[in-house]
Tab-separated table of C-alpha atoms in Angstrom:
chain	number	residue	atom	x	y	z
A	11	MET	CA	-36.474	-75.965	-7.706
A	12	LYS	CA	-35.768	-72.044	-7.440
A	13	VAL	CA	-39.107	-71.342	-6.153
A	14	LEU	CA	-38.551	-74.114	-3.182
A	15	GLN	CA	-35.327	-72.379	-2.533
A	16	ILE	CA	-36.719	-68.713	-2.304
A	17	LEU	CA	-39.892	-69.942	0.245
A	18	ALA	CA	-36.870	-71.870	2.202
A	19	LEU	CA	-35.245	-68.874	2.618
A	20	MET	CA	-38.313	-66.837	2.985
A	21	PHE	CA	-39.210	-69.551	6.031
A	22	GLY	CA	-35.751	-69.222	7.363
A	23	LEU	CA	-35.631	-65.024	7.526
A	24	THR	CA	-39.571	-65.354	8.961
A	25	LEU	CA	-37.759	-67.552	12.158
A	26	PHE	CA	-35.055	-65.096	12.398
A	27	VAL	CA	-37.044	-62.038	12.838
A	28	ASN	CA	-39.522	-63.953	15.535
A	29	ALA	CA	-36.861	-65.141	17.306
A	30	GLN	CA	-35.360	-61.666	17.485
A	31	ASN	CA	-38.781	-60.412	18.299
A	32	THR	CA	-38.902	-62.526	21.362
A	33	GLU	CA	-35.967	-62.182	22.867
A	34	LYS	CA	-36.621	-61.764	26.463
A	35	SER	CA	-35.028	-58.470	28.330
A	36	PHE	CA	-34.916	-56.746	31.915
A	37	ILE	CA	-34.619	-52.884	32.551
A	38	LEU	CA	-31.660	-51.918	33.887
A	39	SER	CA	-31.854	-48.720	35.801
A	40	GLY	CA	-30.385	-46.576	38.510
A	41	THR	CA	-28.433	-43.423	39.796
A	42	VAL	CA	-24.830	-42.284	39.528
A	43	PHE	CA	-23.652	-40.346	42.490
A	44	ASP	CA	-19.650	-39.258	43.752
A	45	SER	CA	-18.503	-39.502	46.685
A	46	GLU	CA	-20.323	-36.401	48.450
A	47	LYS	CA	-23.807	-38.186	47.235
A	48	ALA	CA	-24.013	-35.445	44.625
A	49	VAL	CA	-25.380	-37.065	41.603
A	50	ILE	CA	-23.547	-36.914	38.367
A	51	VAL	CA	-24.928	-35.785	34.713
A	52	GLY	CA	-23.443	-37.270	32.039
A	53	THR	CA	-22.028	-40.451	33.036
A	54	GLU	CA	-21.836	-42.778	29.875
A	55	ILE	CA	-23.352	-46.557	30.876
A	56	THR	CA	-21.878	-49.202	28.949
A	57	ALA	CA	-23.326	-53.045	29.439
A	58	GLU	CA	-21.833	-55.862	27.611
A	59	ASN	CA	-22.333	-59.558	27.954
A	60	LYS	CA	-20.201	-62.679	27.036
A	61	ASP	CA	-21.274	-62.525	23.254
A	62	GLY	CA	-19.597	-59.105	22.944
A	63	ARG	CA	-22.900	-57.217	22.461
A	64	ARG	CA	-22.691	-53.930	23.974
A	65	PHE	CA	-25.801	-51.661	25.257
A	66	LYS	CA	-24.893	-47.606	26.259
A	67	THR	CA	-26.920	-44.969	27.797
A	68	THR	CA	-26.006	-41.859	29.686
A	69	SER	CA	-27.557	-40.671	33.025
A	70	ASP	CA	-29.888	-37.814	32.639
A	71	GLU	CA	-30.061	-33.825	34.619
A	72	LYS	CA	-31.362	-36.379	37.752
A	73	GLY	CA	-28.100	-38.736	37.687
A	74	PHE	CA	-30.681	-41.107	36.575
A	75	TYR	CA	-29.994	-44.022	33.793
A	76	LYS	CA	-32.331	-46.760	31.813
A	77	LEU	CA	-30.920	-49.550	30.171
A	78	SER	CA	-33.317	-52.607	28.278
A	79	ILE	CA	-31.027	-55.164	28.011
A	80	PRO	CA	-31.811	-58.915	26.753
A	81	PHE	CA	-31.583	-61.547	29.705
A	82	GLY	CA	-27.798	-62.472	30.279
A	83	GLU	CA	-24.814	-61.833	31.976
A	84	TYR	CA	-22.726	-58.781	31.953
A	85	THR	CA	-20.068	-56.084	32.768
A	86	LEU	CA	-21.030	-53.064	33.508
A	87	VAL	CA	-18.905	-49.864	32.696
A	88	PHE	CA	-19.334	-46.395	34.132
A	89	HIS	CA	-17.469	-43.693	32.744
A	90	LYS	CA	-17.502	-39.725	33.222
A	91	GLU	CA	-14.587	-37.256	32.321
A	92	GLY	CA	-12.822	-36.055	35.973
A	93	PHE	CA	-13.976	-39.717	37.491
A	94	LYS	CA	-12.290	-43.225	37.605
A	95	ILE	CA	-14.142	-45.818	35.746
A	96	THR	CA	-16.322	-48.089	37.749
A	97	LYS	CA	-16.767	-51.061	36.566
A	98	TYR	CA	-18.714	-53.986	37.858
A	99	THR	CA	-18.552	-57.433	36.919
A	100	ASN	CA	-20.563	-60.811	36.749
A	101	LEU	CA	-23.835	-58.925	36.716
A	102	GLU	CA	-26.372	-61.841	36.003
A	103	ASN	CA	-29.834	-61.544	35.703
A	104	LEU	CA	-32.780	-63.695	37.687
A	105	ALA	CA	-36.442	-63.931	36.174
A	106	LEU	CA	-36.649	-60.295	37.116
A	107	ALA	CA	-38.607	-57.849	34.724
A	108	GLU	CA	-36.683	-54.842	36.529
A	109	LYS	CA	-33.361	-54.013	38.437
A	110	ILE	CA	-32.068	-50.847	40.300
A	111	LEU	CA	-27.912	-50.439	40.607
A	112	ASP	CA	-26.811	-46.854	41.833
A	113	ALA	CA	-23.259	-46.153	41.456
A	114	ASN	CA	-20.802	-43.944	42.994
A	115	LEU	CA	-17.968	-42.881	41.336
A	116	GLU	CA	-14.594	-41.612	42.636
A	117	ILE	CA	-13.146	-38.321	41.547
A	118	GLY	CA	-9.919	-38.881	39.602
A	119	THR	CA	-8.655	-39.284	35.697
A	120	CYS	CA	-8.719	-42.005	32.896
A	121	SER	CA	-6.367	-42.709	30.487
A	122	ASP	CA	-9.089	-44.556	28.712
A	123	CYS	CA	-10.941	-41.914	26.346
A	124	ASP	CA	-13.549	-43.946	25.073
A	125	GLY	CA	-14.895	-45.073	28.318
A	126	PHE	CA	-14.003	-48.687	28.276
A	127	ILE	CA	-12.667	-51.114	30.790
A	128	LEU	CA	-9.134	-50.799	32.315
A	129	GLU	CA	-7.455	-53.023	34.458
A	130	ASP	CA	-6.666	-51.151	37.291
A	131	ASP	CA	-9.659	-49.059	37.854
A	132	ASN	CA	-12.513	-49.908	40.654
A	133	ASP	CA	-13.370	-53.899	39.601
A	134	LYS	CA	-16.414	-54.825	41.607
A	135	LYS	CA	-18.455	-57.813	41.811
A	136	LEU	CA	-22.100	-58.179	42.056
A	137	ASN	CA	-24.765	-60.584	43.060
A	138	ASN	CA	-28.386	-60.103	42.575
A	139	SER	CA	-28.573	-59.551	46.716
A	140	ASP	CA	-25.900	-56.647	46.111
A	141	ILE	CA	-28.558	-54.880	43.912
A	142	SER	CA	-31.495	-55.821	46.012
A	143	GLN	CA	-30.075	-53.941	48.939
A	144	ARG	CA	-28.965	-51.513	46.625
A	145	LYS	CA	-31.906	-50.639	45.442
A	146	ASN	CA	-33.437	-49.044	49.256
A	147	LYS	CA	-29.957	-47.875	50.147
A	148	ASN	CA	-30.659	-44.093	49.427
A	149	GLU	CA	-33.080	-42.586	51.063
A	150	ASN	CA	-31.808	-38.842	50.926
A	151	TYR	CA	-34.168	-37.185	49.165
A	152	LEU	CA	-36.397	-33.892	48.722
A	153	SER	CA	-40.134	-34.263	46.771
A	154	GLY	CA	-43.149	-32.732	46.328
A	155	VAL	CA	-45.739	-30.901	43.546
A	156	ILE	CA	-45.815	-27.168	42.755
A	157	THR	CA	-48.862	-25.370	41.749
A	158	ASP	CA	-49.970	-21.950	41.673
A	159	GLN	CA	-52.385	-19.847	44.158
A	160	LEU	CA	-55.129	-21.647	42.883
A	161	CYS	CA	-53.969	-25.339	43.503
A	162	ALA	CA	-53.387	-26.521	39.833
A	163	ILE	CA	-50.527	-27.996	39.392
A	164	ILE	CA	-47.688	-26.448	37.018
A	165	PRO	CA	-45.896	-29.076	34.750
A	166	LYS	CA	-42.447	-28.278	33.573
A	167	ALA	CA	-41.536	-26.025	36.302
A	168	LYS	CA	-37.916	-25.408	37.467
A	169	ILE	CA	-36.214	-26.101	39.981
A	170	LYS	CA	-32.514	-24.816	40.672
A	171	VAL	CA	-30.335	-26.157	43.289
A	172	VAL	CA	-27.256	-24.702	44.505
A	173	GLY	CA	-24.874	-26.134	47.585
A	174	ASN	CA	-23.024	-28.734	49.094
A	175	LYS	CA	-20.993	-28.552	45.751
A	176	GLN	CA	-23.831	-29.144	43.648
A	177	ARG	CA	-25.326	-27.067	41.327
A	178	PHE	CA	-28.119	-28.137	38.869
A	179	THR	CA	-31.424	-27.877	37.384
A	180	THR	CA	-34.495	-29.992	37.079
A	181	GLU	CA	-38.163	-29.579	36.743
A	182	THR	CA	-41.368	-30.865	37.352
A	183	ASP	CA	-43.411	-33.931	35.605
A	184	GLU	CA	-46.653	-33.909	33.720
A	185	ASN	CA	-48.051	-33.701	37.493
A	186	GLY	CA	-46.372	-31.111	38.859
A	187	ARG	CA	-44.170	-33.423	41.152
A	188	TYR	CA	-40.420	-33.375	41.394
A	189	LYS	CA	-37.698	-35.921	43.333
A	190	ILE	CA	-34.281	-34.874	43.712
A	191	ASN	CA	-31.519	-36.988	45.493
A	192	LEU	CA	-29.695	-34.336	47.808
A	193	SER	CA	-27.051	-35.622	50.509
A	194	GLU	CA	-26.986	-34.026	53.864
A	195	GLY	CA	-26.299	-30.102	53.955
A	196	ILE	CA	-27.259	-26.602	53.242
A	197	TYR	CA	-28.994	-25.291	50.012
A	198	THR	CA	-30.272	-22.446	48.308
A	199	ILE	CA	-33.723	-24.082	46.049
A	200	GLU	CA	-35.162	-21.709	43.802
A	201	PHE	CA	-38.931	-22.596	42.282
A	202	GLY	CA	-39.923	-20.679	39.060
A	203	ALA	CA	-42.093	-21.461	36.204
A	204	SER	CA	-42.979	-19.269	32.888
A	205	GLY	CA	-45.739	-16.857	33.917
A	206	HIS	CA	-45.244	-16.987	37.469
A	207	LYS	CA	-43.094	-15.396	40.541
A	208	SER	CA	-40.151	-17.430	41.370
A	209	TYR	CA	-39.572	-18.409	44.657
A	210	LYS	CA	-36.203	-18.770	46.733
A	211	ILE	CA	-35.573	-20.467	49.757
A	212	LYS	CA	-32.480	-19.895	51.418
A	213	ASP	CA	-30.261	-22.009	53.477
A	214	TYR	CA	-32.770	-25.157	53.477
A	215	ARG	CA	-31.305	-28.394	55.248
A	216	MET	CA	-30.862	-31.804	54.644
A	217	GLY	CA	-30.914	-34.209	57.044
A	218	SER	CA	-29.022	-37.510	56.767
A	219	ASN	CA	-30.963	-40.513	55.204
A	220	GLN	CA	-34.325	-38.638	55.764
A	221	PRO	CA	-36.948	-38.075	52.464
A	222	MET	CA	-37.892	-34.851	53.016
A	223	SER	CA	-41.309	-32.883	51.652
A	224	LEU	CA	-41.621	-29.654	50.241
A	225	ASP	CA	-44.833	-27.923	48.289
A	226	ILE	CA	-44.936	-24.938	46.682
A	227	ALA	CA	-47.191	-22.462	45.419
A	228	LEU	CA	-46.312	-19.894	42.937
A	229	TYR	CA	-48.247	-17.154	42.106
A	230	ALA	CA	-49.154	-15.786	38.489
A	231	ILE	CA	-48.031	-12.854	37.295
A	232	PRO	CA	-50.683	-10.331	36.503
A	233	THR	CA	-51.305	-9.740	33.143
A	234	PRO	CA	-51.077	-5.896	32.429
A	235	ILE	CA	-54.842	-4.404	30.627
A	236	ILE	CA	-54.120	-2.592	27.710
């Protein structure tokens, strides 16, 4: 009898584990901006479904966030100290593997320390057409490739951006490529990498709703012969 009970328990556990492993999910991602279209680093993003399950992440140095969450209907909350909480309700997936949703936070204060829902904060109802429209909304970015003088790509090269109420540093990927969301304005941009001379551009002008490309070649610093 005990053997049958143990087998039944093992069978039930197997079904439970398989159900957990087959839970379908989708990717929700986007970029967090302020009212001036400057990216916001370190924003806390919380997605809560109807069952009370919460999934959290934080925007990176480019203001980008990414969440893998099970299919369902969610309330999405963006919280960053110095900004008002922004809340999206009735965010529901379709049969899609990935969704993109950018968020715009207003400067202000919030009494909610842990960054969850306040009744008097921004409460926005979204449908899936809103999300698809947001996907192509922000076309204001600067991108390019950083190489050395022999056209070899430089991964992990640093790009420092100052201007138009923005100050941040990002870096190139493993292919030497970078992409920075920048609002219309004038910037000082400095490119650098270990073992190479830095290169600075002053008064670089970004247009409105206009992607721009800027490739940079950094010269290696000669190694002294001893």
